[in-house]
Amino acid sequence: MIKLKYHVFVCTSCRINGQQKGLCYSKDSVDIVQKFIEEIEDCELSGEVMITNTGCFGICEKGPVAVVYPEGVWYGNLTEEDVEKIVEQHLIQGVPVEELRI
Amino acid sequence: MIKLKYHVFVCTSCRINGQQKGLCYSKDSVDIVQKFIEEIEDCELSGEVMITNTGCFGICEKGPVAVVYPEGVWYGNLTEEDVEKIVEQHLIQGVPVEELRI
């Protein structure tokens, strides 16, 4: 049975018809996904943390958006620096980054 | 702050470069997403349950795949009938459907 410590979902505006248009995508959310993947590898968290890109969450004006489960903590307006903070503080230390929550 | 009772993620093999190729997609996972959306609407759960399509989870041979948070319950080899069962038993009654877990 699959058991992760954290599962991070990042909107990259991918549609079920295969198109990719949308605010998160236009706000460079693909760079946010790649930054998460790099940080997870650098911090050797690959076995316990999964990063998954998604379709629209419906809160495009707050993009780029990510949500971290199991807690269901939503983050918005993300930059690559914010990703570093989320990995260090939330995924390693277990403390959500309050100032980035939406 | 966003607060959902359940968040269901369904792989539709969408890639961050906008392509959509992969086993879940070829196994009609888009129909699975649409069945979830219909069921959620029919059961008037739209306010508390969100359905989101995703990129690859890396377990393509078990597709179509869905994962339900906050519990982190993984389901595989899904049919439209299985979706009805997951909505009724897991999302409404709160009991994961053991025989569909992977």
Short mmCIF file of N, CA and C in Angstrom, two decimals, chain A residues 1-4 6-7 9 12 14-20 25 30 33-34 50-57 59 67 69-72 74 98 101-102, chain B residues 1-4 6-7 9 12 14-20 25 30 33-34 50-57 59 67 69-72 74 98 101-102:
data_model
loop_
_atom_site.label_atom_id
_atom_site.label_comp_id
_atom_site.label_asym_id
_atom_site.label_seq_id
_atom_site.Cartn_x
_atom_site.Cartn_y
_atom_site.Cartn_z
N MET A 1 0.85 -1.20 0.00
CA MET A 1 0.00 0.00 0.00
C MET A 1 0.89 1.26 0.00
N ILE A 2 0.52 2.22 -0.81
CA ILE A 2 1.34 3.43 -0.94
C ILE A 2 1.16 4.30 0.31
N LYS A 3 2.28 4.73 0.90
CA LYS A 3 2.21 5.57 2.09
C LYS A 3 3.24 6.69 1.99
N LEU A 4 2.76 7.90 1.82
CA LEU A 4 3.63 9.06 1.72
C LEU A 4 3.54 9.88 3.00
N TYR A 6 4.22 13.29 2.80
CA TYR A 6 3.55 14.47 2.23
C TYR A 6 3.33 14.27 0.74
N HIS A 7 2.24 14.81 0.25
CA HIS A 7 1.96 14.81 -1.18
C HIS A 7 1.64 16.25 -1.57
N PHE A 9 0.67 18.99 -4.40
CA PHE A 9 0.02 19.15 -5.70
C PHE A 9 0.18 20.60 -6.16
N THR A 12 -0.62 23.26 -12.71
CA THR A 12 0.07 23.73 -13.92
C THR A 12 -0.97 23.94 -15.03
N CYS A 14 -3.20 22.15 -16.38
CA CYS A 14 -3.35 21.16 -17.45
C CYS A 14 -4.81 20.71 -17.55
N ARG A 15 -5.28 20.67 -18.76
CA ARG A 15 -6.69 20.34 -18.97
C ARG A 15 -6.84 18.88 -19.38
N ILE A 16 -8.02 18.32 -19.16
CA ILE A 16 -8.20 16.90 -19.48
C ILE A 16 -8.24 16.66 -20.98
N ASN A 17 -8.34 17.70 -21.77
CA ASN A 17 -8.27 17.51 -23.23
C ASN A 17 -6.84 17.66 -23.75
N GLY A 18 -5.87 17.82 -22.82
CA GLY A 18 -4.48 17.87 -23.23
C GLY A 18 -3.95 19.26 -23.48
N GLN A 19 -4.83 20.26 -23.45
CA GLN A 19 -4.33 21.63 -23.61
C GLN A 19 -3.72 22.11 -22.29
N GLN A 20 -2.98 23.17 -22.38
CA GLN A 20 -2.43 23.77 -21.16
C GLN A 20 -2.46 25.27 -21.29
N TYR A 25 -0.31 28.46 -15.19
CA TYR A 25 0.70 28.16 -16.21
C TYR A 25 1.37 29.44 -16.70
N VAL A 30 5.19 25.94 -13.91
CA VAL A 30 6.06 24.81 -14.25
C VAL A 30 7.41 24.96 -13.54
N VAL A 33 6.92 23.74 -10.00
CA VAL A 33 6.98 22.27 -9.93
C VAL A 33 8.43 21.81 -9.95
N GLN A 34 9.19 22.34 -10.89
CA GLN A 34 10.57 21.89 -11.03
C GLN A 34 11.41 22.27 -9.82
N MET A 50 5.90 13.19 -2.49
CA MET A 50 5.63 13.14 -3.93
C MET A 50 5.14 14.52 -4.40
N ILE A 51 5.64 14.92 -5.58
CA ILE A 51 5.20 16.19 -6.20
C ILE A 51 4.37 15.82 -7.43
N THR A 52 3.17 16.35 -7.53
CA THR A 52 2.29 16.02 -8.66
C THR A 52 1.73 17.31 -9.26
N ASN A 53 1.80 17.42 -10.58
CA ASN A 53 1.17 18.58 -11.24
C ASN A 53 -0.30 18.30 -11.49
N THR A 54 -1.09 19.36 -11.53
CA THR A 54 -2.55 19.19 -11.63
C THR A 54 -3.18 20.15 -12.62
N GLY A 55 -4.48 19.92 -12.84
CA GLY A 55 -5.32 20.88 -13.53
C GLY A 55 -5.76 21.96 -12.57
N CYS A 56 -6.60 22.83 -13.07
CA CYS A 56 -7.01 24.05 -12.35
C CYS A 56 -7.74 23.77 -11.04
N PHE A 57 -7.36 24.53 -9.99
CA PHE A 57 -8.05 24.45 -8.70
C PHE A 57 -9.18 25.49 -8.61
N ILE A 59 -8.83 28.82 -8.40
CA ILE A 59 -8.48 30.05 -7.67
C ILE A 59 -7.29 30.71 -8.36
N VAL A 67 -1.07 22.77 -2.98
CA VAL A 67 -1.73 22.28 -1.77
C VAL A 67 -0.97 21.07 -1.25
N TYR A 69 -0.92 17.82 1.20
CA TYR A 69 -1.67 16.84 1.99
C TYR A 69 -0.70 15.98 2.76
N PRO A 70 -1.08 15.42 3.93
CA PRO A 70 -2.45 15.20 4.38
C PRO A 70 -3.14 16.38 5.06
N GLU A 71 -2.44 17.45 5.39
CA GLU A 71 -3.11 18.51 6.15
C GLU A 71 -4.11 19.31 5.32
N GLY A 72 -3.87 19.38 3.98
CA GLY A 72 -4.72 20.24 3.17
C GLY A 72 -4.40 21.70 3.38
N TRP A 74 -3.19 25.12 1.84
CA TRP A 74 -3.14 25.76 0.52
C TRP A 74 -2.18 26.94 0.55
N GLU A 98 2.80 29.92 7.60
CA GLU A 98 1.54 30.66 7.74
C GLU A 98 1.41 31.82 6.78
N ARG A 101 0.00 31.01 3.29
CA ARG A 101 -1.30 30.33 3.16
C ARG A 101 -2.34 31.23 2.53
N ILE A 102 -3.24 30.58 1.80
CA ILE A 102 -4.37 31.32 1.23
C ILE A 102 -5.67 30.68 1.71
N MET B 1 -9.84 30.71 4.40
CA MET B 1 -8.99 29.54 4.18
C MET B 1 -9.82 28.40 3.57
N ILE B 2 -9.24 27.73 2.60
CA ILE B 2 -9.98 26.68 1.89
C ILE B 2 -10.04 25.43 2.77
N LYS B 3 -11.23 24.88 2.92
CA LYS B 3 -11.39 23.69 3.76
C LYS B 3 -12.34 22.72 3.06
N LEU B 4 -11.79 21.60 2.61
CA LEU B 4 -12.58 20.57 1.94
C LEU B 4 -12.72 19.37 2.86
N TYR B 6 -13.20 16.25 1.38
CA TYR B 6 -12.39 15.32 0.60
C TYR B 6 -11.87 16.00 -0.65
N HIS B 7 -10.67 15.62 -1.04
CA HIS B 7 -10.09 16.09 -2.30
C HIS B 7 -9.65 14.85 -3.07
N PHE B 9 -7.99 13.20 -6.38
CA PHE B 9 -7.08 13.47 -7.49
C PHE B 9 -7.09 12.28 -8.44
N THR B 12 -4.80 11.96 -15.17
CA THR B 12 -5.19 11.96 -16.58
C THR B 12 -3.94 12.09 -17.45
N CYS B 14 -1.54 14.15 -17.60
CA CYS B 14 -1.21 15.43 -18.21
C CYS B 14 0.21 15.83 -17.84
N ARG B 15 0.95 16.26 -18.83
CA ARG B 15 2.36 16.60 -18.63
C ARG B 15 2.53 18.10 -18.48
N ILE B 16 3.61 18.51 -17.84
CA ILE B 16 3.80 19.94 -17.60
C ILE B 16 4.15 20.68 -18.88
N ASN B 17 4.45 19.96 -19.95
CA ASN B 17 4.69 20.64 -21.23
C ASN B 17 3.41 20.71 -22.06
N GLY B 18 2.27 20.30 -21.47
CA GLY B 18 1.00 20.44 -22.16
C GLY B 18 0.58 19.23 -22.97
N GLN B 19 1.50 18.25 -23.12
CA GLN B 19 1.09 17.04 -23.82
C GLN B 19 0.24 16.16 -22.90
N GLN B 20 -0.43 15.22 -23.50
CA GLN B 20 -1.19 14.28 -22.70
C GLN B 20 -1.09 12.89 -23.32
N TYR B 25 -4.37 7.91 -19.29
CA TYR B 25 -5.15 8.59 -20.33
C TYR B 25 -5.66 7.58 -21.35
N VAL B 30 -10.12 10.05 -18.42
CA VAL B 30 -10.94 11.26 -18.54
C VAL B 30 -12.40 10.92 -18.23
N VAL B 33 -12.73 10.86 -14.47
CA VAL B 33 -12.87 12.22 -13.91
C VAL B 33 -14.29 12.71 -14.10
N GLN B 34 -14.81 12.54 -15.29
CA GLN B 34 -16.15 13.08 -15.57
C GLN B 34 -17.22 12.35 -14.76
N MET B 50 -13.74 18.21 -3.80
CA MET B 50 -13.17 18.74 -5.05
C MET B 50 -12.55 17.58 -5.83
N ILE B 51 -12.76 17.60 -7.15
CA ILE B 51 -12.15 16.62 -8.05
C ILE B 51 -11.10 17.35 -8.88
N THR B 52 -9.87 16.84 -8.90
CA THR B 52 -8.79 17.49 -9.64
C THR B 52 -8.06 16.47 -10.50
N ASN B 53 -7.84 16.81 -11.76
CA ASN B 53 -7.05 15.93 -12.64
C ASN B 53 -5.56 16.21 -12.45
N THR B 54 -4.74 15.20 -12.67
CA THR B 54 -3.31 15.35 -12.39
C THR B 54 -2.44 14.76 -13.50
N GLY B 55 -1.13 15.00 -13.34
CA GLY B 55 -0.12 14.30 -14.12
C GLY B 55 0.14 12.93 -13.50
N CYS B 56 1.09 12.25 -14.08
CA CYS B 56 1.39 10.85 -13.75
C CYS B 56 1.81 10.63 -12.30
N PHE B 57 1.25 9.59 -11.67
CA PHE B 57 1.65 9.20 -10.32
C PHE B 57 2.77 8.14 -10.34
N ILE B 59 2.51 4.96 -11.35
CA ILE B 59 2.06 3.57 -11.17
C ILE B 59 1.06 3.24 -12.28
N VAL B 67 -6.47 9.11 -6.00
CA VAL B 67 -6.09 9.13 -4.58
C VAL B 67 -7.00 10.12 -3.86
N TYR B 69 -7.70 12.34 -0.52
CA TYR B 69 -7.17 12.96 0.69
C TYR B 69 -8.31 13.54 1.49
N PRO B 70 -8.19 13.66 2.84
CA PRO B 70 -6.95 13.67 3.62
C PRO B 70 -6.38 12.30 3.97
N GLU B 71 -7.10 11.22 3.77
CA GLU B 71 -6.57 9.93 4.25
C GLU B 71 -5.38 9.42 3.44
N GLY B 72 -5.32 9.82 2.14
CA GLY B 72 -4.29 9.26 1.29
C GLY B 72 -4.60 7.82 0.91
N TRP B 74 -5.33 5.19 -1.92
CA TRP B 74 -5.08 5.03 -3.36
C TRP B 74 -5.97 3.95 -3.94
N GLU B 98 -12.22 -1.05 0.47
CA GLU B 98 -10.99 -1.84 0.62
C GLU B 98 -10.61 -2.62 -0.64
N ARG B 101 -8.54 -0.73 -3.26
CA ARG B 101 -7.26 -0.08 -2.87
C ARG B 101 -6.07 -0.74 -3.54
N ILE B 102 -5.06 0.06 -3.80
CA ILE B 102 -3.80 -0.48 -4.34
C ILE B 102 -2.67 -0.08 -3.41
#
